[in-house]
PDB file of C-alpha atoms and ligand atoms in Angstrom:
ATOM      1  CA  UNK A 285      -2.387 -10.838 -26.645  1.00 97.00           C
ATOM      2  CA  UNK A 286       0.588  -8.359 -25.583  1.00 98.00           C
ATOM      3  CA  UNK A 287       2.028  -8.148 -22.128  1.00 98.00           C
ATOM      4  CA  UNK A 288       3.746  -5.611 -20.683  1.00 98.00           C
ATOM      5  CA  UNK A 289       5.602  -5.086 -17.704  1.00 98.00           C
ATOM      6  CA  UNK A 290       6.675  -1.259 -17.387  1.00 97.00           C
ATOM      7  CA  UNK A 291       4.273   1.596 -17.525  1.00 97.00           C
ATOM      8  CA  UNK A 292       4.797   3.910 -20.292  1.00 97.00           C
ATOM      9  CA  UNK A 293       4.306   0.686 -22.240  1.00 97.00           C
ATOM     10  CA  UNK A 294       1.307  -0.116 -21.238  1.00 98.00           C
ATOM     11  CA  UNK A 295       0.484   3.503 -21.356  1.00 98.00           C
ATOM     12  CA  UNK A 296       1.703   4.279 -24.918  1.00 98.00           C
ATOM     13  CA  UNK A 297      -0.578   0.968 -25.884  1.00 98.00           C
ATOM     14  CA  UNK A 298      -3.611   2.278 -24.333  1.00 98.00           C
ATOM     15  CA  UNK A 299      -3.314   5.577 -25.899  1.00 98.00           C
ATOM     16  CA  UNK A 300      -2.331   4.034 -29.573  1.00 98.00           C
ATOM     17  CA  UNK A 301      -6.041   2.299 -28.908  1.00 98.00           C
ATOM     18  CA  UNK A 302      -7.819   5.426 -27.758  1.00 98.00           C
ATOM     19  CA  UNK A 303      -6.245   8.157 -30.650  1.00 98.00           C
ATOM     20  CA  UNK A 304      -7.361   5.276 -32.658  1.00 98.00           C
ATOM     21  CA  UNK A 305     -11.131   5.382 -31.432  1.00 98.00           C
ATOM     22  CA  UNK A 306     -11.122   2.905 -29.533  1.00 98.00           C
ATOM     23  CA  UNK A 307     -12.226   2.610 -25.843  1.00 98.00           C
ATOM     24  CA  UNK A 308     -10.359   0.859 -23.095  1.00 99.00           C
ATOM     25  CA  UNK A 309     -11.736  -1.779 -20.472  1.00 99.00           C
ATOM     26  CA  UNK A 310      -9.815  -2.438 -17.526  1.00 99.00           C
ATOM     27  CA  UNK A 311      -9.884  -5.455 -14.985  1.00 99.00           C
ATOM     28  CA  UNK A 312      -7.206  -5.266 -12.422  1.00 98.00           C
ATOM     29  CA  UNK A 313      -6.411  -8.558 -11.040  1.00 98.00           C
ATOM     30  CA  UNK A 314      -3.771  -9.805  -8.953  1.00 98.00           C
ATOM     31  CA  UNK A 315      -3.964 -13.040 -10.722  1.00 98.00           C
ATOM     32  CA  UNK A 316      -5.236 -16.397  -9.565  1.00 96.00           C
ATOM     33  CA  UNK A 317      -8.026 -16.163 -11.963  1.00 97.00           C
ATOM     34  CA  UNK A 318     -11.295 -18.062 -11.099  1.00 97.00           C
ATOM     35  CA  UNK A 319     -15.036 -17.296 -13.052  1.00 98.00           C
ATOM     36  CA  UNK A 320     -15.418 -14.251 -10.621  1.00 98.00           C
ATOM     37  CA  UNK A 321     -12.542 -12.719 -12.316  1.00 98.00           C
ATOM     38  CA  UNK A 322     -13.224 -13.916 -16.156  1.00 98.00           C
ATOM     39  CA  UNK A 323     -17.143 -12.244 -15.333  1.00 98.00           C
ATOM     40  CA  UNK A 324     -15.334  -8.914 -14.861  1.00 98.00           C
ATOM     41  CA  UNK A 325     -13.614  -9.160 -17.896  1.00 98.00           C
ATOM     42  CA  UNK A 326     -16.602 -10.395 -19.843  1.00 98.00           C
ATOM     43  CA  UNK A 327     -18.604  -7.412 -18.300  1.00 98.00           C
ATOM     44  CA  UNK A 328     -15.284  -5.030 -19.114  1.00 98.00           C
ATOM     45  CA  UNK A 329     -15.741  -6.690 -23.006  1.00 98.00           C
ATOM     46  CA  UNK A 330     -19.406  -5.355 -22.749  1.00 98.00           C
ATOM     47  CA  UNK A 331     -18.701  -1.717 -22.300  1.00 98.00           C
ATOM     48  CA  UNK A 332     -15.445  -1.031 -24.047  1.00 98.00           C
ATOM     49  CA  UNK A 333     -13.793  -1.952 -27.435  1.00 98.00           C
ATOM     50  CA  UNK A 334     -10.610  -3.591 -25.932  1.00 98.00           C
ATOM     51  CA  UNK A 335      -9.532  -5.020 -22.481  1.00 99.00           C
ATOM     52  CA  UNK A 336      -6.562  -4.488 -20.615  1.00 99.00           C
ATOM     53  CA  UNK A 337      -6.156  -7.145 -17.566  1.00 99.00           C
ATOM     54  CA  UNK A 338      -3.761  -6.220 -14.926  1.00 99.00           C
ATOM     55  CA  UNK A 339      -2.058  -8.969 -12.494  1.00 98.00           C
ATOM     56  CA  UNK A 340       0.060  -7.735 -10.147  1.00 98.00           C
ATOM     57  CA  UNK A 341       0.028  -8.832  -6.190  1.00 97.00           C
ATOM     58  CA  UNK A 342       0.726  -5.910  -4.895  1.00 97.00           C
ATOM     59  CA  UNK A 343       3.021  -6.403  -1.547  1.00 96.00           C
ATOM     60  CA  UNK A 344       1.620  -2.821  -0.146  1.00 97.00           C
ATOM     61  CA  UNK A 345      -1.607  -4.247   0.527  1.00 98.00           C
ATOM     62  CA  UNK A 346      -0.911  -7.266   2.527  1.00 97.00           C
ATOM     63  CA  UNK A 347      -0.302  -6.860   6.317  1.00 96.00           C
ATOM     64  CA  UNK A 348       2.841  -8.534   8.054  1.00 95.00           C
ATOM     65  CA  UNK A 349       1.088 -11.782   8.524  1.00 91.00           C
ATOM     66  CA  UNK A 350      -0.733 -11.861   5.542  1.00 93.00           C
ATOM     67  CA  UNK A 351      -0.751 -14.614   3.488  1.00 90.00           C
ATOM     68  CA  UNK A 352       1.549 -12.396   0.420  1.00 95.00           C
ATOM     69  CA  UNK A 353       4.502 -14.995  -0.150  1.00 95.00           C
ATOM     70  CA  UNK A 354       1.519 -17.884  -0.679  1.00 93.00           C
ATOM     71  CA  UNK A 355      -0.896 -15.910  -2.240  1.00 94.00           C
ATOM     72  CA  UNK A 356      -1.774 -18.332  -5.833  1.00 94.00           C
ATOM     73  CA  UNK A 357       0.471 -17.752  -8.501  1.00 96.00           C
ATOM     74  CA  UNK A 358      -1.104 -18.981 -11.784  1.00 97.00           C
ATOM     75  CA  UNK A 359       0.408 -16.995 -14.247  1.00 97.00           C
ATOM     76  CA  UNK A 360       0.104 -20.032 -17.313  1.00 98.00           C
ATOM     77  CA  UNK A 361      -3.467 -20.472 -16.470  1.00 98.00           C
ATOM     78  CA  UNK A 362      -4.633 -16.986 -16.288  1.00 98.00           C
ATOM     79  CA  UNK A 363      -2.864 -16.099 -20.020  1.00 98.00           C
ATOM     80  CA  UNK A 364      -5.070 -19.034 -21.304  1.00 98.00           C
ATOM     81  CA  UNK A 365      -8.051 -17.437 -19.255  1.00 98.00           C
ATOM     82  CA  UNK A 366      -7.269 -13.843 -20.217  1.00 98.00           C
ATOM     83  CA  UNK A 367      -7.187 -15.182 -23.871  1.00 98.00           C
ATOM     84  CA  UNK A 368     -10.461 -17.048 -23.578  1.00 98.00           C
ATOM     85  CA  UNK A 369     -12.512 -14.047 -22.815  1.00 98.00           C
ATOM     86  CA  UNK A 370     -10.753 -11.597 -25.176  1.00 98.00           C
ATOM     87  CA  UNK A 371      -8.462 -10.104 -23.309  1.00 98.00           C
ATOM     88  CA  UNK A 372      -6.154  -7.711 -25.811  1.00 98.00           C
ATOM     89  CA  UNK A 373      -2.995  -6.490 -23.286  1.00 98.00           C
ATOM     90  CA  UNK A 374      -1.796  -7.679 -20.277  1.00 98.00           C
ATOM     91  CA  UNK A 375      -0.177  -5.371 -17.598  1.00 98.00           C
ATOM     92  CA  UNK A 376       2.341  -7.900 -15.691  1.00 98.00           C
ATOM     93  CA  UNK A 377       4.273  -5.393 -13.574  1.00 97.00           C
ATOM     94  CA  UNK A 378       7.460  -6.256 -12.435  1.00 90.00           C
ATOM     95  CA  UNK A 379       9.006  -5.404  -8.848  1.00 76.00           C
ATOM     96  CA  UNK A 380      10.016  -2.420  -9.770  1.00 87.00           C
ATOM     97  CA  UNK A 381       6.815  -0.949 -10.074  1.00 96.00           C
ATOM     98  CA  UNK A 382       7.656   0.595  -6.652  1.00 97.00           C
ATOM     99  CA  UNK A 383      10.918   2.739  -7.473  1.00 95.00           C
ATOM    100  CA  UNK A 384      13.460   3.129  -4.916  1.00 95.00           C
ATOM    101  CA  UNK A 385      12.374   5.549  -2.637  1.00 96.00           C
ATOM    102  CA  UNK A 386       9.022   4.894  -3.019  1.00 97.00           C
ATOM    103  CA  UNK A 387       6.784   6.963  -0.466  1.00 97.00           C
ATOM    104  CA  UNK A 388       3.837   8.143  -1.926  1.00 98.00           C
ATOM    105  CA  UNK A 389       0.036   7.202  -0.357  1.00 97.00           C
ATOM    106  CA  UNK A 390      -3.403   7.887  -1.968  1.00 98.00           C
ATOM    107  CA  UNK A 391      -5.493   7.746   1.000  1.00 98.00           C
ATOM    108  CA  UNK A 392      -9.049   7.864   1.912  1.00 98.00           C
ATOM    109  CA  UNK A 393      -9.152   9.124   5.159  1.00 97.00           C
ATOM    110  CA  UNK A 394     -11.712   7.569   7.745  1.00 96.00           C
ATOM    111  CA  UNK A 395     -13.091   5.450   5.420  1.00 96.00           C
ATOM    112  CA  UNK A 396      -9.619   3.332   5.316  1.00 96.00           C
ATOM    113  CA  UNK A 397      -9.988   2.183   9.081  1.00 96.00           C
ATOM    114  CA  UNK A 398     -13.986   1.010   9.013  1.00 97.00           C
ATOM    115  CA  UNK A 399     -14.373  -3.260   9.361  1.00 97.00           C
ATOM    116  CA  UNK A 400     -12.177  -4.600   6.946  1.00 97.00           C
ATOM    117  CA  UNK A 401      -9.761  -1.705   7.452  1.00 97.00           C
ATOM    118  CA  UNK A 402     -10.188  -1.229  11.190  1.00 97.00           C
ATOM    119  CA  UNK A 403      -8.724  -5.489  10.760  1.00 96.00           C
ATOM    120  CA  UNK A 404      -6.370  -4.916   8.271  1.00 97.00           C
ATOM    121  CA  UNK A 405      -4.382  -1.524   9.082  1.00 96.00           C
ATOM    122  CA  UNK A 406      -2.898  -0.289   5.695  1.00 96.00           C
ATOM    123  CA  UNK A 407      -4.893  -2.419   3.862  1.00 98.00           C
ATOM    124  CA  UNK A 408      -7.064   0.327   2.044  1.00 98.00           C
ATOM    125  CA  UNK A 409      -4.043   2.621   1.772  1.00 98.00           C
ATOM    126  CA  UNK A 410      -1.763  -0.227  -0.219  1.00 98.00           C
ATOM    127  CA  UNK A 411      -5.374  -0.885  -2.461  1.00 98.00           C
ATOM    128  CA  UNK A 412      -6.018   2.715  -3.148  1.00 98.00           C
ATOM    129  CA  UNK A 413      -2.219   3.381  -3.994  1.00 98.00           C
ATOM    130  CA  UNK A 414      -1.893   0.779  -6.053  1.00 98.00           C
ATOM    131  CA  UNK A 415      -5.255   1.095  -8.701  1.00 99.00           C
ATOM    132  CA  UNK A 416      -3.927   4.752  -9.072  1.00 98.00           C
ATOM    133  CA  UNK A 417      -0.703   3.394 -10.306  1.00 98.00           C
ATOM    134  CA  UNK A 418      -2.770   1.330 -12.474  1.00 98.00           C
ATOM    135  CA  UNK A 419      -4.724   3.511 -13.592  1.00 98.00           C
ATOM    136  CA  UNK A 420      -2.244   5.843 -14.657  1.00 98.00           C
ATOM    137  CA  UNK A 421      -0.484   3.195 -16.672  1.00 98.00           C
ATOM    138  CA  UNK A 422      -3.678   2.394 -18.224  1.00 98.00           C
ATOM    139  CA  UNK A 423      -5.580   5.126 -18.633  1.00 98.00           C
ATOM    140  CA  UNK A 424      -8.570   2.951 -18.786  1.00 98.00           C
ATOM    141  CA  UNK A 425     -12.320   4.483 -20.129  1.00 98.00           C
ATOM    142  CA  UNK A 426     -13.926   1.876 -17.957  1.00 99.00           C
ATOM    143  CA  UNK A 427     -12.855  -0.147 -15.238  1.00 99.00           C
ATOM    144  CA  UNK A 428     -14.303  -3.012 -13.465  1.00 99.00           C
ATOM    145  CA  UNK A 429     -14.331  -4.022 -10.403  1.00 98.00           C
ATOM    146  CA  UNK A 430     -16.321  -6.999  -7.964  1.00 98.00           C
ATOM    147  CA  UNK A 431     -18.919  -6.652  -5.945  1.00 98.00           C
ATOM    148  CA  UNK A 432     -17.284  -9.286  -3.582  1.00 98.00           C
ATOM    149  CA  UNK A 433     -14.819  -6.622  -2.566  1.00 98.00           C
ATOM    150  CA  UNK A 434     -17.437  -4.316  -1.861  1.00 98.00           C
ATOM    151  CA  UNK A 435     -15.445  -2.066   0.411  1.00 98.00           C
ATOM    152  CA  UNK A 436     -12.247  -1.672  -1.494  1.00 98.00           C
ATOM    153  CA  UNK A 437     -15.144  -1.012  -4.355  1.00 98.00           C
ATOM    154  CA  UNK A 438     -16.672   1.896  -2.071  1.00 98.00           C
ATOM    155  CA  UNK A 439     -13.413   3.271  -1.416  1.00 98.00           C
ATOM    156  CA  UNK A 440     -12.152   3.170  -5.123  1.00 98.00           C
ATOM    157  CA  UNK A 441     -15.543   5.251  -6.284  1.00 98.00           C
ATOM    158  CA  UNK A 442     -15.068   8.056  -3.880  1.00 98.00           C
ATOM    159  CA  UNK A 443     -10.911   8.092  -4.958  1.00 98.00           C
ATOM    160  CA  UNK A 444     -12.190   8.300  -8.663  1.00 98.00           C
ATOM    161  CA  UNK A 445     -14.960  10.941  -7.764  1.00 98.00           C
ATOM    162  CA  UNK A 446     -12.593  12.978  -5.305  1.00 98.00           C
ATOM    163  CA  UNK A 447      -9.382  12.954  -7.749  1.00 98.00           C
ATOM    164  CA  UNK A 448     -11.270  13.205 -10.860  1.00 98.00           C
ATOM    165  CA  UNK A 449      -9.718   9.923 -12.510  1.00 98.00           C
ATOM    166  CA  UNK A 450     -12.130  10.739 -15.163  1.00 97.00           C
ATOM    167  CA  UNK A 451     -12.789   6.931 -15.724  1.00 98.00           C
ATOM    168  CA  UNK A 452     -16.173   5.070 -16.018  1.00 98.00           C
ATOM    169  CA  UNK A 453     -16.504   2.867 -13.138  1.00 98.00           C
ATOM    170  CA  UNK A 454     -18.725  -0.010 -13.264  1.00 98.00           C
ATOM    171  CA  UNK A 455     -18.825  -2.970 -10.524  1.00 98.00           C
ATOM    172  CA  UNK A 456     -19.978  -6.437 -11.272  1.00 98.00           C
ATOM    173  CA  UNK A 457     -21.747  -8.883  -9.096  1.00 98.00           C
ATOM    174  CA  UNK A 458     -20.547 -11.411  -7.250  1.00 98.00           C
ATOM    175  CA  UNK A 459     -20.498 -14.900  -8.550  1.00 98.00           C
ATOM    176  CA  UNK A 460     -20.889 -18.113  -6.546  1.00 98.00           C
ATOM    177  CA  UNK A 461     -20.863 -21.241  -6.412  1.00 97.00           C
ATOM    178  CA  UNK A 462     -24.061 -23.207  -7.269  1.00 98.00           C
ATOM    179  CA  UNK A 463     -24.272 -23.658  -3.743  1.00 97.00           C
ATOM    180  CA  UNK A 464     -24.020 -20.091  -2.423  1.00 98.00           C
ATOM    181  CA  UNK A 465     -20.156 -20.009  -1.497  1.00 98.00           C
ATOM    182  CA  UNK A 466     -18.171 -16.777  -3.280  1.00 98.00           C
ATOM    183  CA  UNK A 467     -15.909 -17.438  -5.436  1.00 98.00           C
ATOM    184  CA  UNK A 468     -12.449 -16.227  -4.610  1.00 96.00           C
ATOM    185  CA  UNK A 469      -8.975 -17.195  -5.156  1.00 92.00           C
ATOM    186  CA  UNK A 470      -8.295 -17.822  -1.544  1.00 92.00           C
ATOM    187  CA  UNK A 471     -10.977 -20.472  -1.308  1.00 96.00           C
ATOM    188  CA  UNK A 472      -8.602 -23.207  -2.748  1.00 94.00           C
ATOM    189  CA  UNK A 473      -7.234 -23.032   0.879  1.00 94.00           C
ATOM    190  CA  UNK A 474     -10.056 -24.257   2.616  1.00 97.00           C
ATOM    191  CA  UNK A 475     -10.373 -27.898   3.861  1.00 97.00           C
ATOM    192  CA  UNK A 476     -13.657 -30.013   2.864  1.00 97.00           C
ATOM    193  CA  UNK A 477     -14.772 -29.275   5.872  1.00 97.00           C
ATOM    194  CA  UNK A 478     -14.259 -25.381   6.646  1.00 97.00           C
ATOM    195  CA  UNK A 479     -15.712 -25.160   3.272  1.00 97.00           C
ATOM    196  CA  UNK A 480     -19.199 -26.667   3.895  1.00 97.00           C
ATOM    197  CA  UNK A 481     -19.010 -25.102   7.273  1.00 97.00           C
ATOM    198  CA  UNK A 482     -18.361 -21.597   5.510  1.00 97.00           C
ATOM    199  CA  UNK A 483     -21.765 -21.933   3.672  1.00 98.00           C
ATOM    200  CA  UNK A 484     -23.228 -20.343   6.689  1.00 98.00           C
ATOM    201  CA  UNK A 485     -22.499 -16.840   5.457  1.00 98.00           C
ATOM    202  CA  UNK A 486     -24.249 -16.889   2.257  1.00 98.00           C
ATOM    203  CA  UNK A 487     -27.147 -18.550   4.285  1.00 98.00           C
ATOM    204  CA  UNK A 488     -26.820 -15.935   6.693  1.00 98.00           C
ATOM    205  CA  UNK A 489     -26.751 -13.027   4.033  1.00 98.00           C
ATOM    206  CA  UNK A 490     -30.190 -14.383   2.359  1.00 97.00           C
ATOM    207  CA  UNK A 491     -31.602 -14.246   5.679  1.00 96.00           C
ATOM    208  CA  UNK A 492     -30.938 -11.022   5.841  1.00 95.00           C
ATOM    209  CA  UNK A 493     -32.186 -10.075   2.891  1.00 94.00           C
ATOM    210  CA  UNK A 494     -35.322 -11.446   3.149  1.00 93.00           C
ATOM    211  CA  UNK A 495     -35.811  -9.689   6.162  1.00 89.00           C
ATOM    212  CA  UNK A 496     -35.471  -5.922   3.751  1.00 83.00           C
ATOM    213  CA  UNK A 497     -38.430  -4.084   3.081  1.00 75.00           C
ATOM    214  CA  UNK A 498     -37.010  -1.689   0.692  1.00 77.00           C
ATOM    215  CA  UNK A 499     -35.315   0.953   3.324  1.00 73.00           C
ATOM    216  CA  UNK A 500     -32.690  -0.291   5.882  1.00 75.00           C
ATOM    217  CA  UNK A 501     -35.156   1.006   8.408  1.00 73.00           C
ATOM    218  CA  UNK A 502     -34.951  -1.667  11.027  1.00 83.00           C
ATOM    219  CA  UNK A 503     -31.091  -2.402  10.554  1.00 88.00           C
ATOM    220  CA  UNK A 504     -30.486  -4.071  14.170  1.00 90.00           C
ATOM    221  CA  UNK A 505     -33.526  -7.105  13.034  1.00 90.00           C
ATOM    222  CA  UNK A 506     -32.103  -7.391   9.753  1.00 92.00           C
ATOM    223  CA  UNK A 507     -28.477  -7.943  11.399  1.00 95.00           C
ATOM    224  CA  UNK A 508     -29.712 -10.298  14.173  1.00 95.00           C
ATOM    225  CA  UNK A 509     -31.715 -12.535  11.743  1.00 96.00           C
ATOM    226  CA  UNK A 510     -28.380 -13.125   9.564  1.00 97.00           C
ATOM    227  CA  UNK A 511     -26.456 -13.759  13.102  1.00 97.00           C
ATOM    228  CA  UNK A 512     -29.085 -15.653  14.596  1.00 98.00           C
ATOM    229  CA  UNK A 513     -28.185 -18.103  11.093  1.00 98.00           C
ATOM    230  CA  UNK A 514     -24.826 -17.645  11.432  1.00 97.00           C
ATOM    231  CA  UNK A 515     -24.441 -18.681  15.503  1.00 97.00           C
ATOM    232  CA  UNK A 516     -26.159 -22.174  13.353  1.00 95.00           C
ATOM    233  CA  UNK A 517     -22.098 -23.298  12.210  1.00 93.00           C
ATOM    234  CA  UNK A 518     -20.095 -19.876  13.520  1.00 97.00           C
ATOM    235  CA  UNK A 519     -16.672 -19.500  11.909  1.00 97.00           C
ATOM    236  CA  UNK A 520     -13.924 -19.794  14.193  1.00 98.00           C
ATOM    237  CA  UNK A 521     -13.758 -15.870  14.172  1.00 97.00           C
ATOM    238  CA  UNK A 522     -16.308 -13.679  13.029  1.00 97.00           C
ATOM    239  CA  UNK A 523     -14.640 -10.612  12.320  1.00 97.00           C
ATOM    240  CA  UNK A 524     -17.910  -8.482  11.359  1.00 97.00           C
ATOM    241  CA  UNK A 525     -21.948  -9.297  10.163  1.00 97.00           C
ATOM    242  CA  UNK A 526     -23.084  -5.928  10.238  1.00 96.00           C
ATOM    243  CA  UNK A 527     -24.800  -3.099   7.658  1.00 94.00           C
ATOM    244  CA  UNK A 528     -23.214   0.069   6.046  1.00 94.00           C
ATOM    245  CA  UNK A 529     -24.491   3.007   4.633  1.00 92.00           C
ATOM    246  CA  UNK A 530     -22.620   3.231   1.019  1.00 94.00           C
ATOM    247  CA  UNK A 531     -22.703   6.933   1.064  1.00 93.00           C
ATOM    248  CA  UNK A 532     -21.216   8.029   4.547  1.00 93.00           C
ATOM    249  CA  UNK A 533     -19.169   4.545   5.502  1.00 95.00           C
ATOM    250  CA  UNK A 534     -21.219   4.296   8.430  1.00 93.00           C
ATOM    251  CA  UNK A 535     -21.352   1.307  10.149  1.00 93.00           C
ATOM    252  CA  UNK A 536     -25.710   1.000  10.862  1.00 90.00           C
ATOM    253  CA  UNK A 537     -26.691  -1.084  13.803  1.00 80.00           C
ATOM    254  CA  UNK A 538     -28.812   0.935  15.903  1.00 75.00           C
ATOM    255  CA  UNK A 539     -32.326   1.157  14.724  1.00 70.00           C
ATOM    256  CA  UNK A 540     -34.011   4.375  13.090  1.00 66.00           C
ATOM    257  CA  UNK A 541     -31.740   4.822  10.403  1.00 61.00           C
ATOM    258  CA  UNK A 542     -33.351   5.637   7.421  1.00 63.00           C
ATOM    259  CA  UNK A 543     -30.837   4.954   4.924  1.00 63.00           C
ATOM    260  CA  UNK A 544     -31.387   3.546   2.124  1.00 79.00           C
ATOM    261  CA  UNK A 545     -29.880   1.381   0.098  1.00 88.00           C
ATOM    262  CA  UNK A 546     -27.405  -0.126   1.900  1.00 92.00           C
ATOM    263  CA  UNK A 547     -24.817  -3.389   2.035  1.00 95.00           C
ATOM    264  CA  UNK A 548     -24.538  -5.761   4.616  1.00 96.00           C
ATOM    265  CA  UNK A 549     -21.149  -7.323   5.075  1.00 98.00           C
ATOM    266  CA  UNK A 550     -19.495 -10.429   6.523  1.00 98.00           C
ATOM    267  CA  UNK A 551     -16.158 -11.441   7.339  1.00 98.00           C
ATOM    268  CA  UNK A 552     -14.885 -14.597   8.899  1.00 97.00           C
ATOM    269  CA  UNK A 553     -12.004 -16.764   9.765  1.00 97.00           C
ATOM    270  CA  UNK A 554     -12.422 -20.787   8.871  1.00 96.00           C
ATOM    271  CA  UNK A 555      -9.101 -22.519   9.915  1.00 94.00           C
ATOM    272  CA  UNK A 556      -6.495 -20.204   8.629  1.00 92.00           C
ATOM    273  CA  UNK A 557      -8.502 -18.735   5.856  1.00 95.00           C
ATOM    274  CA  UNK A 558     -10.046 -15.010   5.912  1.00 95.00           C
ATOM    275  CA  UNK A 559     -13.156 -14.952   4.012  1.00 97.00           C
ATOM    276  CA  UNK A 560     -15.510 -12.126   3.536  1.00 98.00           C
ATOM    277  CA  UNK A 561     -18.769 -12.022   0.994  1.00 98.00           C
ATOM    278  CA  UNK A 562     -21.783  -8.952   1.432  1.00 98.00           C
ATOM    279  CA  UNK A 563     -25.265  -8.665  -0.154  1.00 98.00           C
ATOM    280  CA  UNK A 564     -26.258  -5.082  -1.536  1.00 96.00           C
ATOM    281  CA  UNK A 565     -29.788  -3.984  -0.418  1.00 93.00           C
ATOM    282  CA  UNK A 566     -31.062  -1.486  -3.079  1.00 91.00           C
ATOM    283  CA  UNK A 567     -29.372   0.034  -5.571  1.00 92.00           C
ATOM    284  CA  UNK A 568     -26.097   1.331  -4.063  1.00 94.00           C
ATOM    285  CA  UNK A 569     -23.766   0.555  -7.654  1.00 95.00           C
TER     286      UNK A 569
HETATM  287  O1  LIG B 898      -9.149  -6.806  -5.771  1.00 87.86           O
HETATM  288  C1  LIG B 898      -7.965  -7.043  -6.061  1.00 87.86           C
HETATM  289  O2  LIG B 898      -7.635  -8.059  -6.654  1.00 87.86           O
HETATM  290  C2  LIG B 898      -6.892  -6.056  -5.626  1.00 87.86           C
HETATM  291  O3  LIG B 898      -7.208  -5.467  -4.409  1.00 87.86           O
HETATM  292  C3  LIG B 898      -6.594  -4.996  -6.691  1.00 87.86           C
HETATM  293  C4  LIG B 898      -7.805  -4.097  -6.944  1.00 87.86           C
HETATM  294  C5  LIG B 898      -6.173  -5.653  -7.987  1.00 87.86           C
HETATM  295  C6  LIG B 898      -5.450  -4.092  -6.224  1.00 87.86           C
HETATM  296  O4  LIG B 898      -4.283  -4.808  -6.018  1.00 87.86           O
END
């Protein structure tokens, strides 16, 4: 497995692969790898002839009281991960990745500030800047992406479509626990307690679900069913439990929309941890 830290490494190693007929997978990471993660590259394995896993936490993403300084570094445990499930090159970018001067923003205008953007100003802006850096160093065929980030997922197809990245995106479903809780790296922060207690929005998701009869036609029932679960065990915030069309961004809670498919998303605050998980009615991927 090679690792490299500067772009036109990386780069020159992708293209080596590609002129010689092979075709690139790409996972980008910012480390702290659980099953979620090793499913991406598994699925990236599937539709490519080599893997490239990135792991970078990019600082441009995280707000001013975000959680950057103590976000889980892992770095010995994710090489013997990445290795495990084939990965061939790691991208491992050092500080620097941001020159001096750095200024730049690949932004998606609107769609930035709805829910998880609308809570996390800049957010979207640090995501979407950062995957294009990626992807130039890459150069990826096909990258992956989770389902569990279903918004930054949203956002990254329209970049790819608008700028013409010229890249296969695929996104993977989210994996959980045998007992309905998404996996991500930041639940390792949550007590016994706010974990069984944060149950309630996978419970509250299937509720929701059930209530779908193929069109998001009655979107303000399906939403109160999932909060009518939810007010069960609340968090200690809920941020959003709502429904969005996949095409426009919109945020549906008025009845007599007829879109279809659609996702229904949920974010919530357990103790100090942010968590947010969705379910995807119909076939918006
Ligand atoms: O989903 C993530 O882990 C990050 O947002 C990403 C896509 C690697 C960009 O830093």
């Amino acid at each position: 497995m090679q690792i490299f830290h500067t772009a036109p490494q990386m780069r020159a190693w992708s293209r080596a692969q590609q002129k010689a007929g092979r075709r690139v997978g790409f996972v980008p990471t910012m480390g702290a790898l659980h099953t979620g993660h090793t499913s991406l590259l598994d699925e990236a394995k599937r539709r490519s002839d080599t893997v490239v896993l990135s792991i970078f936490v990019n600082p441009t993403q995280f707000g001013p009281n975000e959680d950057f300084a103590k976000y889980p570094r892992t770095w010995e445990a994710d090489l013997a991960l990445a290795a495990a499930h084939g990965v061939e090159a790691i991208f491992h970018p050092t500080e620097d990745f941001y020159p001096p001067g750095y200024r730049t923003q690949v932004t998606v205008p609107g769609w930035k500030s709805v829910l998880e953007g609308d809570i996390r100003p800049d957010h979207f802006d640090g995501v979407t800047s950062v995957v294009t850096k990626l992807f130039h160093a890459v150069d990826p065929d096909v990258a992956v992406f989770g389902q569990k980030d279903a918004q930054q997922a949203l956002l990254i197809r329209r970049m790819v479509r608008d700028l013409d990245f010229g890249l296969d995106l695929v996104v993977a479903p989210t994996v959980r626990e045998s007992d309905g809780l998404a996996l991500s790296s930041r639940n390792r922060y949550l007590s016994e307690n706010d974990r069984r207690r944060a149950l309630v929005l996978s419970r509250a998701l299937n509720a929701s679900v059930a209530l779908w009869n193929g069109g998001c036609r009655n979107p303000s029932e399906i939403i109160a069913v999932g909060r009518a679960v939810l007010a069960q065990d609340p968090p200690d915030t809920l941020d959003y439990f709502t429904l969005l069309d996949p095409d426009s961004l919109a945020v549906l809670d008025a009845d007599g929309a007829r879109q279809n498919p659609c996702i229904l998303v949920a974010a919530g605050r357990y103790g100090t941890t942010r968590l947010i998980d969705n379910a995807v009615l119909g076939a918006v991927w």
